[in-house]
Coordinates of C-alpha atoms in Angstrom, one line a residue:
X1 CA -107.0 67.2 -11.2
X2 CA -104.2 66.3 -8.8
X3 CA -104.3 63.2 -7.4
X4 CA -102.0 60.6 -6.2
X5 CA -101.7 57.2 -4.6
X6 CA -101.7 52.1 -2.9
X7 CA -104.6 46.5 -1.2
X8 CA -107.4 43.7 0.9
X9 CA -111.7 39.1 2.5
X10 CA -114.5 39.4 4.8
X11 CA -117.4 37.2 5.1
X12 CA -120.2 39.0 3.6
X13 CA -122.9 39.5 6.2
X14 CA -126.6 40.9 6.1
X15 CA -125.8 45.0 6.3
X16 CA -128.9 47.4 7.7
X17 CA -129.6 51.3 7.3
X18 CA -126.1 51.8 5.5
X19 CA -126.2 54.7 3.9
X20 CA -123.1 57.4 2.9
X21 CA -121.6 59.6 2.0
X22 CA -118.0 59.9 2.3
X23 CA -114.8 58.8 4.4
X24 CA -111.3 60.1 5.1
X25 CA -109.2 56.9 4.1
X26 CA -106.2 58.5 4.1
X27 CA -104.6 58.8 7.2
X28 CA -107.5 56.1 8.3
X29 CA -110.2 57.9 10.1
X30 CA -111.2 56.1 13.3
X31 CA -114.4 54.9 11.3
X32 CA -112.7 53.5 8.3
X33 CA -109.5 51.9 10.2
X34 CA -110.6 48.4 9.9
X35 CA -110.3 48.6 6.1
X36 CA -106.6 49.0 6.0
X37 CA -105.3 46.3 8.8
X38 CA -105.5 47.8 12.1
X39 CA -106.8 45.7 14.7
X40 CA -110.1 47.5 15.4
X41 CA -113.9 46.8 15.2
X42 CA -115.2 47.6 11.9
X43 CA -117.9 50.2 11.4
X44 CA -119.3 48.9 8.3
X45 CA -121.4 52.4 8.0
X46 CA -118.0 53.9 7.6
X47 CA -119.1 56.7 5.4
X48 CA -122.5 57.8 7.5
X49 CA -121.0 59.7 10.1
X50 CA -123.2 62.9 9.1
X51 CA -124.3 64.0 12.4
X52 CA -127.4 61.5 12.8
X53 CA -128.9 62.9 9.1
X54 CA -129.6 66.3 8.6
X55 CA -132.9 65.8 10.4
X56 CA -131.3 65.1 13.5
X57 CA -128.0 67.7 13.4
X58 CA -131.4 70.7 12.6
X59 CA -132.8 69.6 16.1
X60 CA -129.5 69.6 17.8
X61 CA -129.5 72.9 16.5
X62 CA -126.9 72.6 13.8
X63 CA -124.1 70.6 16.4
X64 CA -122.6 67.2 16.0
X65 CA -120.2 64.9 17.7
X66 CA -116.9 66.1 17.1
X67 CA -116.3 62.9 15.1
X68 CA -119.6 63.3 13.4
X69 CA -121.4 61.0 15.9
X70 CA -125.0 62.3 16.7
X71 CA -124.9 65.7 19.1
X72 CA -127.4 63.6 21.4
X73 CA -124.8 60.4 21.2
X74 CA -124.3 57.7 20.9
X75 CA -120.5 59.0 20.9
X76 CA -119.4 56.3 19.7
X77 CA -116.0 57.5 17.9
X78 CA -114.9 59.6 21.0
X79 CA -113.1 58.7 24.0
X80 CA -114.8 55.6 25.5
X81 CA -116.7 54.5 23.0
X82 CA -116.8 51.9 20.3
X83 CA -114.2 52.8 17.4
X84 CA -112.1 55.1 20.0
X85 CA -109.2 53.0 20.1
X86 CA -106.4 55.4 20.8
X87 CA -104.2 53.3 17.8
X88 CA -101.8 55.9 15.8
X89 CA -102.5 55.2 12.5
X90 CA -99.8 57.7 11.0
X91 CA -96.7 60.0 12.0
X92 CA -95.2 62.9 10.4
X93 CA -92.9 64.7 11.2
X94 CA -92.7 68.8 12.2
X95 CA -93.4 71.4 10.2
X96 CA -94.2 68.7 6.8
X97 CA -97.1 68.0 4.8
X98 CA -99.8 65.6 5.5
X99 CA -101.1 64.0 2.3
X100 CA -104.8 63.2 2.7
X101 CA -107.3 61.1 0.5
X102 CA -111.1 61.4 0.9
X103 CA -113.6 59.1 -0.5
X104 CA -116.9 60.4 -1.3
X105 CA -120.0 57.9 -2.1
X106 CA -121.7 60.6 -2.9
X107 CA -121.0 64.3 -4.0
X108 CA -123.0 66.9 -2.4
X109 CA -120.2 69.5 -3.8
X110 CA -119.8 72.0 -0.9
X111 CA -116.5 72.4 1.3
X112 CA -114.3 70.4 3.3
X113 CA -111.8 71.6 6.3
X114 CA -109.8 70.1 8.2
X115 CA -108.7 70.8 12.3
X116 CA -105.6 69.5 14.5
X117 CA -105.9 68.7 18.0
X118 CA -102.8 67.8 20.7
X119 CA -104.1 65.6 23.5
X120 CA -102.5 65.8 26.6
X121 CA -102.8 61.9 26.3
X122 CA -104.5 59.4 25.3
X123 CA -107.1 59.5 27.3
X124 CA -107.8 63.0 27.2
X125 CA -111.8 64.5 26.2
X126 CA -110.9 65.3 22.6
X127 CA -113.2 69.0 22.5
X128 CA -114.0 70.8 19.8
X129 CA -112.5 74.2 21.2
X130 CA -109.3 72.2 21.2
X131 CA -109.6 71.6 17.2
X132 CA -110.7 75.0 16.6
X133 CA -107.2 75.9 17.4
X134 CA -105.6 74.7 14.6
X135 CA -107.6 75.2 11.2
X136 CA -104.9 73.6 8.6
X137 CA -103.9 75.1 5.4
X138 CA -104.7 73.2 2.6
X139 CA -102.2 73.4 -0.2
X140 CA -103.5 75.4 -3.4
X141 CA -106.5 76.4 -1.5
X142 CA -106.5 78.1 1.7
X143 CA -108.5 76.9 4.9
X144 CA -111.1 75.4 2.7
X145 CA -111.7 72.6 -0.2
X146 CA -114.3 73.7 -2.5
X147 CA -115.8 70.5 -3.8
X148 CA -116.7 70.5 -7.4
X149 CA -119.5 67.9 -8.9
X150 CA -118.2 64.8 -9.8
X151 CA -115.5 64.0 -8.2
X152 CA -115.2 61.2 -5.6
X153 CA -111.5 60.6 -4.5
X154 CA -110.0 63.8 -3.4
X155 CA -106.1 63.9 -3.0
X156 CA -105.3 67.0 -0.5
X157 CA -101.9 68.0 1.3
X158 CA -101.9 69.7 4.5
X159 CA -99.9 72.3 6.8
X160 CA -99.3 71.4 10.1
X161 CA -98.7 74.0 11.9
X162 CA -95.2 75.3 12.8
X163 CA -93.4 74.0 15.8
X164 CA -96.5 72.1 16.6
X165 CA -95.3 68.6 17.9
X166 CA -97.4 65.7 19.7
X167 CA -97.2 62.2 20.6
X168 CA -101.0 61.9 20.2
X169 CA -103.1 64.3 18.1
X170 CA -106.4 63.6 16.6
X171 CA -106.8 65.6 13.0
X172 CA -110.6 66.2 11.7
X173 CA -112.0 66.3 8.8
X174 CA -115.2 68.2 8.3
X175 CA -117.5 68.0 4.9
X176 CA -120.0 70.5 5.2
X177 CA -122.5 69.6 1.7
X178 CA -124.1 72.3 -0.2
X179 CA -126.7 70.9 -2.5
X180 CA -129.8 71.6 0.0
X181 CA -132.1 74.7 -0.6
X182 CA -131.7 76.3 2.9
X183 CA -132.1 80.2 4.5
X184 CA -129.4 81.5 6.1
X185 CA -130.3 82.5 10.0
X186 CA -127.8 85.8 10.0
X187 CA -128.3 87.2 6.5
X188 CA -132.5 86.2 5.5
X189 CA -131.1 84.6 2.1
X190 CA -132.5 81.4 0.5
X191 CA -130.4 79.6 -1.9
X192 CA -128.9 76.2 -2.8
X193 CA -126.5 75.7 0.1
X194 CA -127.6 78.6 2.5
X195 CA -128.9 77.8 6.0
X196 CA -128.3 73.9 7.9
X197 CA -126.6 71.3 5.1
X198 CA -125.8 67.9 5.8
X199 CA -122.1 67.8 8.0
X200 CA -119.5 64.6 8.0
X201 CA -116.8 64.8 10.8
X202 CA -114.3 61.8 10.7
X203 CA -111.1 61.9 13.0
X204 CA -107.6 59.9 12.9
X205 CA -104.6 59.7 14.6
X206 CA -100.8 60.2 13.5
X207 CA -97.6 57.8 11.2
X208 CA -94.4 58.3 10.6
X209 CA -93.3 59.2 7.1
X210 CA -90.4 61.5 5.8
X211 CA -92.0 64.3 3.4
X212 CA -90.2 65.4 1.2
X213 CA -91.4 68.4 -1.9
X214 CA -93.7 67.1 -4.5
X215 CA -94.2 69.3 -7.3
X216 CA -97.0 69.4 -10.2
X217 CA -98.1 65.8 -8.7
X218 CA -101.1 64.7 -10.7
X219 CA -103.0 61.7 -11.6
X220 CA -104.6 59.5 -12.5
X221 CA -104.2 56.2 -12.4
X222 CA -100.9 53.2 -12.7
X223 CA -100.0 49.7 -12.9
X224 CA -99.5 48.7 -9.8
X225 CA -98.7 44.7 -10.2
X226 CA -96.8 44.0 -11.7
X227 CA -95.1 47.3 -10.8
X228 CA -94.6 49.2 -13.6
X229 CA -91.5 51.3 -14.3
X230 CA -93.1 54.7 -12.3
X231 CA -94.4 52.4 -9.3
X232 CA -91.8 50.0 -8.9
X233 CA -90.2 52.3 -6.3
X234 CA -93.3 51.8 -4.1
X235 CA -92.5 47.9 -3.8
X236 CA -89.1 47.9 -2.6
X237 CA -87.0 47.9 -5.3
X238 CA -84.4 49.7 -5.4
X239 CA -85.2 52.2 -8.6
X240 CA -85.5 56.0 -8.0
X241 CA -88.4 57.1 -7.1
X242 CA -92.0 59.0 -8.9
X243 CA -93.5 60.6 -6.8
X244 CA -96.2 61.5 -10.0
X245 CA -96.4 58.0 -10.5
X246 CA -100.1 58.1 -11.4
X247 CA -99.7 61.1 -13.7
X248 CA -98.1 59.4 -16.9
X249 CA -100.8 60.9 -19.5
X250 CA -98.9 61.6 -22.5
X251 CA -98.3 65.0 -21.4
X252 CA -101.8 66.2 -21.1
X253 CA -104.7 65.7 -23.4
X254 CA -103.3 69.4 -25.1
X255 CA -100.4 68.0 -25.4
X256 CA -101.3 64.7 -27.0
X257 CA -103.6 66.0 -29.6
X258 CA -100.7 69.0 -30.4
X259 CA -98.4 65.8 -31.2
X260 CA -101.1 64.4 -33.4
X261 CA -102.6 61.9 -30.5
X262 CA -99.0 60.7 -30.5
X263 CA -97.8 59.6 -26.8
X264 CA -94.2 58.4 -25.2
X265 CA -94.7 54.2 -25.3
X266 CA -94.8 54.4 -21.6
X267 CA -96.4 57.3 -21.3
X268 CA -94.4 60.8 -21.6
X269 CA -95.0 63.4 -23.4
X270 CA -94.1 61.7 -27.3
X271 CA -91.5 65.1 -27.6
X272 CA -89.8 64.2 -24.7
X273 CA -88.3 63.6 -22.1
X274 CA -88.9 59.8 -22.6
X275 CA -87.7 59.2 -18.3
X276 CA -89.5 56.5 -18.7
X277 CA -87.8 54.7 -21.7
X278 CA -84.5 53.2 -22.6
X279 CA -81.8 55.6 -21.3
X280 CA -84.2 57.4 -18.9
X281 CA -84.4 57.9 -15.6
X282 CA -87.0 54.9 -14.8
X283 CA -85.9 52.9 -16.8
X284 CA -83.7 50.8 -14.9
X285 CA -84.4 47.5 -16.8
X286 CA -85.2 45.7 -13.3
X287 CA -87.0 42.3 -13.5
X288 CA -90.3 43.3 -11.0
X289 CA -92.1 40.0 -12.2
X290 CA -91.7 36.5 -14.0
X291 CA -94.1 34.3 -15.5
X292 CA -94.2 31.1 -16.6
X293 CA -94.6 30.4 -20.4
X294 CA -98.7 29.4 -21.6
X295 CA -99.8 31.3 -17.9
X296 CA -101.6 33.7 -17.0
X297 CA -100.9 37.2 -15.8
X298 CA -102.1 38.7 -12.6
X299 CA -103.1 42.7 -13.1
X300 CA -103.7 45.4 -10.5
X301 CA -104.5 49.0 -12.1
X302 CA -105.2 51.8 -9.1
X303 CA -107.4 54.6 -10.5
X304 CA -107.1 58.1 -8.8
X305 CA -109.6 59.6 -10.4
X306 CA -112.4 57.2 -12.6
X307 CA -112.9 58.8 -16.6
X308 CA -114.6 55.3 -17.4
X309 CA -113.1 54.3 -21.5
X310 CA -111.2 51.1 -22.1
X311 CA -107.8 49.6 -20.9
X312 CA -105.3 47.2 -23.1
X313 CA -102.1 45.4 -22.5
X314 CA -99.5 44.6 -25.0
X315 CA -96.4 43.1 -24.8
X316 CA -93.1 43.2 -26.6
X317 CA -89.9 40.7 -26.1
X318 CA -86.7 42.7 -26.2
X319 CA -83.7 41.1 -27.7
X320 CA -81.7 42.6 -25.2
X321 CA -82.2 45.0 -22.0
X322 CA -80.7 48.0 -24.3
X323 CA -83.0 47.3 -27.0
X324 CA -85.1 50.0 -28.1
X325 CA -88.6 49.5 -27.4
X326 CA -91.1 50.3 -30.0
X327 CA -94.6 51.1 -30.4
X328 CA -94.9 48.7 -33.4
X329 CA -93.0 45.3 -31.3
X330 CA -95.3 46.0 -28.5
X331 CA -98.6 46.1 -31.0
X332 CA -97.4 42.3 -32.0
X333 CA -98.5 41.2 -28.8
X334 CA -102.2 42.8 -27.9
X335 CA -103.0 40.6 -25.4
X336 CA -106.6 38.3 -24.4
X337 CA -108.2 39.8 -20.7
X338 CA -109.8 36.8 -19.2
X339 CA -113.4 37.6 -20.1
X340 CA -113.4 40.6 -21.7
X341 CA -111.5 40.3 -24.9
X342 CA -108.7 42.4 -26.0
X343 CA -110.2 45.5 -24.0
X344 CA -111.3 46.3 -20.9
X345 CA -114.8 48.4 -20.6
X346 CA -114.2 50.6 -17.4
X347 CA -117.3 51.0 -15.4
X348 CA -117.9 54.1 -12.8
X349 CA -117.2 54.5 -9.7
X350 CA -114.4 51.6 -9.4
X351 CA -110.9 52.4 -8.4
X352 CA -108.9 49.5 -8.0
X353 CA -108.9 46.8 -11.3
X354 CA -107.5 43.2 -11.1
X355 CA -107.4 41.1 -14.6
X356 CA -106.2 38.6 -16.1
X357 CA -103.8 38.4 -19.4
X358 CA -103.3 35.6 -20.9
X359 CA -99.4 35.1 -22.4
X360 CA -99.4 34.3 -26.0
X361 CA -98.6 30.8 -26.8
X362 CA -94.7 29.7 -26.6
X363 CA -94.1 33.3 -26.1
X364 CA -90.6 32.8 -24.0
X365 CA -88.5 36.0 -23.0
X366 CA -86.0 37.3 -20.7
X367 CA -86.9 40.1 -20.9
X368 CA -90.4 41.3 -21.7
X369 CA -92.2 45.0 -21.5
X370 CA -95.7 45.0 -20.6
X371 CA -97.9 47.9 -21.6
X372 CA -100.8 49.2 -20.0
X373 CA -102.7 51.6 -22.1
X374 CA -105.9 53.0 -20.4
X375 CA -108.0 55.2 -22.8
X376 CA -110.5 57.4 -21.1
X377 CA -113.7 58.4 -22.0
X378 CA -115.2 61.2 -20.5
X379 CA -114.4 64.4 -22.9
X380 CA -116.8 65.5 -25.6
X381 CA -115.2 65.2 -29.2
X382 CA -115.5 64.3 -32.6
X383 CA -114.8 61.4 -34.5
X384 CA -112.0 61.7 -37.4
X385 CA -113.3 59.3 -39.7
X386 CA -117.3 59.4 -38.5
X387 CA -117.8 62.8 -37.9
X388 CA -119.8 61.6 -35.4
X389 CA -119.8 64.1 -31.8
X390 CA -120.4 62.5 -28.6
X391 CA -118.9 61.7 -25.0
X392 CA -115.6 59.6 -25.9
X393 CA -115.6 60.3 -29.2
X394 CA -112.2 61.9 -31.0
X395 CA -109.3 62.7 -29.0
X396 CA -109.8 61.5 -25.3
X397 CA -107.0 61.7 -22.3
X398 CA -104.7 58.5 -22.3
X399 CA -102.5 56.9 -19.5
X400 CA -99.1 54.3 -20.7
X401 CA -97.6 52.6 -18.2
X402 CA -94.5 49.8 -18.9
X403 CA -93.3 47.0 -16.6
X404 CA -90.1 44.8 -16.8
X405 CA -91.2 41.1 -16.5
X406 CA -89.6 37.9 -17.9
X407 CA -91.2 35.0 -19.6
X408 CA -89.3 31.8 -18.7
X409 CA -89.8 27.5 -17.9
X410 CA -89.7 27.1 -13.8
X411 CA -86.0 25.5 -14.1
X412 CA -84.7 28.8 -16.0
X413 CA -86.6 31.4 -13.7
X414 CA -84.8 30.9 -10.2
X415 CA -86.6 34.5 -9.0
X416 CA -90.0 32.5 -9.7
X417 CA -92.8 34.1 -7.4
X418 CA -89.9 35.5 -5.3
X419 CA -90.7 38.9 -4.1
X420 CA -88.0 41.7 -3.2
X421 CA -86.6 41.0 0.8
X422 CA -86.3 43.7 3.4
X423 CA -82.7 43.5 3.8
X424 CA -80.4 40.9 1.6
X425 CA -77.5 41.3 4.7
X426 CA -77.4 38.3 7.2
X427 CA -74.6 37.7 9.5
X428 CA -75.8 34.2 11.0
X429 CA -77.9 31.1 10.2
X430 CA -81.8 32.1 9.1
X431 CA -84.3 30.4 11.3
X432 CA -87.1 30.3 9.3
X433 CA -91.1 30.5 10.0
X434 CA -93.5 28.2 8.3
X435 CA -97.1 29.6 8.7
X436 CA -98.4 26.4 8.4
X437 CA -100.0 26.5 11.5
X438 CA -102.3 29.6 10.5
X439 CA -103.1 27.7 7.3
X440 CA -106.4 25.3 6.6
X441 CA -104.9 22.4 4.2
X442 CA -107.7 22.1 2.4
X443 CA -107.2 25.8 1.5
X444 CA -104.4 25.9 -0.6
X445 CA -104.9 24.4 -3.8
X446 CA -102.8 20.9 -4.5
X447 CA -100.9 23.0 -7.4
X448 CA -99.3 25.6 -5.3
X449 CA -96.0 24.6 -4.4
X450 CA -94.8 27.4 -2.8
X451 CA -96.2 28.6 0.7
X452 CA -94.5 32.2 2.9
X453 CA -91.6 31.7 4.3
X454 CA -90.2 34.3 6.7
X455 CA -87.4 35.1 9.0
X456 CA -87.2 36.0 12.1
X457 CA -84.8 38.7 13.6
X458 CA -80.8 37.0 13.9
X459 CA -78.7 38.4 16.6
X460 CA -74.9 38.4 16.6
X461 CA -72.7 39.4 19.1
X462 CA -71.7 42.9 17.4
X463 CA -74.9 43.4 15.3
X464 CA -78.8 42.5 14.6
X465 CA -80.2 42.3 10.9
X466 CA -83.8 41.2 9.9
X467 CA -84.5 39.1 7.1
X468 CA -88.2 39.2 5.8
X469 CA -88.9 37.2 2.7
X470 CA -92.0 36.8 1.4
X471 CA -92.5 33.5 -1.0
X472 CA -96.0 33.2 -3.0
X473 CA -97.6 31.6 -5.9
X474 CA -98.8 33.4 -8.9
X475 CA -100.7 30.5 -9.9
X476 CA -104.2 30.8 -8.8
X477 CA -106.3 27.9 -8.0
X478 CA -109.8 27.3 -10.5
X479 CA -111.6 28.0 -7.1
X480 CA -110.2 31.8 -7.1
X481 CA -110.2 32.5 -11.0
X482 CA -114.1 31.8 -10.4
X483 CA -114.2 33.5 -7.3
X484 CA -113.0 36.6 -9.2
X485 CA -115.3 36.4 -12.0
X486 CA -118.1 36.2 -10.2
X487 CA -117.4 39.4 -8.6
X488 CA -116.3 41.2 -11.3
X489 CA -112.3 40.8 -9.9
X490 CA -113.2 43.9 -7.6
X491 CA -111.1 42.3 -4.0
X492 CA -109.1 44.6 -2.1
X493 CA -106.8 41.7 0.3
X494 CA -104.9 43.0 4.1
X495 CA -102.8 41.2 6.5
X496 CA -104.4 40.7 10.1
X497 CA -101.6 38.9 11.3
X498 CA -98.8 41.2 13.0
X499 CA -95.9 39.2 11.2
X500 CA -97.4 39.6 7.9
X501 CA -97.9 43.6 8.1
X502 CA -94.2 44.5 7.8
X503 CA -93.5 42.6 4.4
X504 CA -93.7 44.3 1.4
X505 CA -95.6 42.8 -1.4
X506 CA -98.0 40.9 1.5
X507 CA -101.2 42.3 0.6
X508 CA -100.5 40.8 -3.3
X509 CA -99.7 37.1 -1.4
X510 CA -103.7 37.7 0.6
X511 CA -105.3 38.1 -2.8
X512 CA -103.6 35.2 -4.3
X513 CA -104.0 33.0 -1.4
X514 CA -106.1 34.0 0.8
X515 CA -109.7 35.7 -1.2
X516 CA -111.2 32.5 -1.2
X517 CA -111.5 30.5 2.4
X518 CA -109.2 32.4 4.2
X519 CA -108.3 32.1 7.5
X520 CA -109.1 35.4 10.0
X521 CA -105.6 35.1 11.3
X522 CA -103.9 35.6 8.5
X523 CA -105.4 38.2 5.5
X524 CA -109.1 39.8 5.4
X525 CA -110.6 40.6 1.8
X526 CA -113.3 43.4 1.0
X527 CA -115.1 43.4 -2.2
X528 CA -115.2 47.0 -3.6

């Protein structure tokens, strides 16, 4: 399992004839765009683009749209229609890697390939002769994914072809299923998966991002606010970066149960190397977070790959940053999830978690380590002490993940709900930009004192350097603590406002601010 990994309100209207059963969310297929803060229409049957049904693609005599649009249109996710927006949603560069995620609503096992087109331009009759071209290599696996049963988020990393360049392309992704009894029209044989099966096509554009060689990256899951040690490097701090940030799991289930179900406090391997502990490599002893003593804590866990189990924080106060930190001052500290107790039950089929912690009383520190400990639940063992055999029981794979956070009164916290800038370099006066204008006043709650605060661009005469801070309260109001118990704290938050999509950490200031009442013009939440 090798899996890797990153946030967004919209009013919920009535839905008809949705059905599924998979999307490519990574790059953003034309279908699926809306959900990450491009300004498109949204396609809220975003995972139904299976050629009409299987009904339909057998009449059409096994063809589809090309971006899995009915054969017989509408075409509406090809050139002049609907969703065909001609926006570049990614860019790589020559001869690299492009690292894909697929969602599947439902697993119909089966295999998955994927195609790269160059258009002329943008306006160009994307064809499938075009695509046909370039079948990509898919890392570890040839020209084809097989998909095995239960699996729904599917981490892939593909070749593009050598020398091939292009201001526009459009990749494809096709799923063909393999779970219906069929007879193949060349050979005569019936079997599970032979003849017609149900198709999904999806199709995106391009983004720029350096790749670089990622080895043994796997998964699954990490604390992503606040950013733990591993992650941190994904927010803008300035920490070397993990590129297996979702992979610390003790060292493997072998591993941990060799050691004696023994595991690294922050999740290596318990015989080393501890990179992620005091003298390691990721452990830089940065403040990503502070807290205000008696409050609450704001938690977002991503999940690459769903093993169900529990999850538990703890928390130990260093007396210094070169402290040691130990199993048994972190176990002092186990800390109360708003609603749940001391653990967290994880339920199927979720991927992205946002709790609640609650400090303990008069706990004050500098600096503090939070722990995130997620126990899994989805091997077959025994139970030491019961005997007792059954899913979950005995040794079962765990994930550790530790973040640097301080503890501290308003007065003595002067980073308070200050997140990292883009550049800290400014050679004339900041002219700053209120948002007040985007904001209702009766949506921010009375006991938020702090609202964004940005910078524009400042020109000198020899040089130009941007400035984009980003100011937000952790403190929720009642009205979104509700909010997010009634849903089961399941919001994913994106800015639709152009100057909010550049600033890092902006999708954490729409989920505080803006999941309950929130203005269009400024952040759109989806519940997941």
């Amino acid at each position: 399992m090798r899996k890797e990994i990153f946030n967004w309100f919209i009013t919920i209207i009535s839905l008809h004839h949705i059905h599924g059963h998979g999307r490519m969310e990574d790059p953003p297929a034309r279908n699926a765009a809306w959900r990450y803060g491009f300004n498109v229409p949204a396609n809220y049957d975003d995972v139904g683009l299976n050629c009409g049904g299987l009904s339909i693609q057998k009449a059409n005599d096994g063809k589809c749209g090309i971006c899995g649009d009915s054969y017989v249109g509408p075409r509406d996710h090809e050139a002049g229609g609907k969703y065909a927006t001609n926006i570049i949603v990614r860019n790589y560069e020559p001869n690299s890697l492009i690292d894909v995620k697929i969602l599947l609503t439902a697993n119909h096992v089966g295999f998955m390939e994927f195609r790269l087109c160059s258009l002329v331009n943008s306006n160009s009759e994307l064809t499938q002769e075009c695509l046909d071209q370039n079948l990509l290599f898919i890392e570890g696996f040839g020209t084809q994914y097989p998909v095995n049963e239960g699996i729904d988020s599917i981490l892939l990393r593909l070749h593009i072809p050598s020398g091939l360049s292009c201001p526009h392309c459009v990749l494809q992704w096709r799923y063909h299923a393999g779970n219906s009894w069929g007879t193949d029209g060349v050979t005569g044989k019936s079997c599970l998966g032979c003849g017609h099966q149900e198709e999904f096509y999806k199709e995106i554009f391009n983004w720029f991002i350096t790749i670089i060689s990622l080895h043994h990256i796997h998964g699954h899951g990490r604390m992503e606010d606040p950013p733990a040690r591993n992650a941190a490097w994904r927010y803008g701090f300035n920490v070397p970066a993990n590129y297996d940030d979702v992979g610390l799991n003790c060292g493997g289930l072998s591993i941990q149960k060799a050691n004696d179900g023994k595991c690294g406090v922050c999740g290596d391997s318990y015989v080393g190397p501890r990179d992620h502990e005091a003298g390691g490599r990721y452990a830089t002893n940065i403040i990503v977070r502070n807290y205000e003593p008696n409050s609450l804590i704001d938690v977002k866990i991503l999940l690459t790959a769903n093993h169900v189990g529990f999850m538990e924080f703890r928390l130990c106060s260093l007396v210094n940053s070169n402290s040691e930190l130990t199993q048994e001052c972190l176990d002092q500290n186990l800390l109360f999830i708003e609603g749940f107790g001391t653990q967290y039950p994880v339920n199927e089929g979720i991927d992205s978690i946002l709790l609640r912690l609650h400090i303990p009383s008069g706990l004050q520190c500098p600096h503090c380590v939070l722990q995130w400990r997620y126990h899994a639940g989805n091997s077959w063992g025994t139970d030491g002490v019961t005997g007792k055999s059954c899913l979950g029981c005995g040794h079962q794979e765990e994930f550790y993940n530790c973040a640097d956070i301080s503890i501290a009164p308003k007065d003595d916290n002067n980073n308070n709900n200050l997140l990292l800038p883009l550049s800290t370099t400014s050679t004339s006066t900041e002219t700053p930009l209120f948002l007040l204008p985007f904001l209702d006043s009766n949506m921010i709650s009375s006991e938020n004192e702090y609202i964004p605060i940005f910078t524009y661009p400042t020109t000198t005469e020899s040089t130009t350097t941007t400035i984009m801070n980003i100011i937000y309260p952790y403190q929720s109001s009642d009205e979104l603590i509700n909010h997010f118990n009634k849903k089961n704290k399941t919001f994913r938050c994106y800015p639709t406002n152009e100057v909010l999509k550049p600033l890092i950490g902006i999708e954490n200031w729409c989920l505080q601010i803006c999941a309950v009442n929130c203005p269009p013009t400024l952040c759109a939440c989806v519940q997941i």
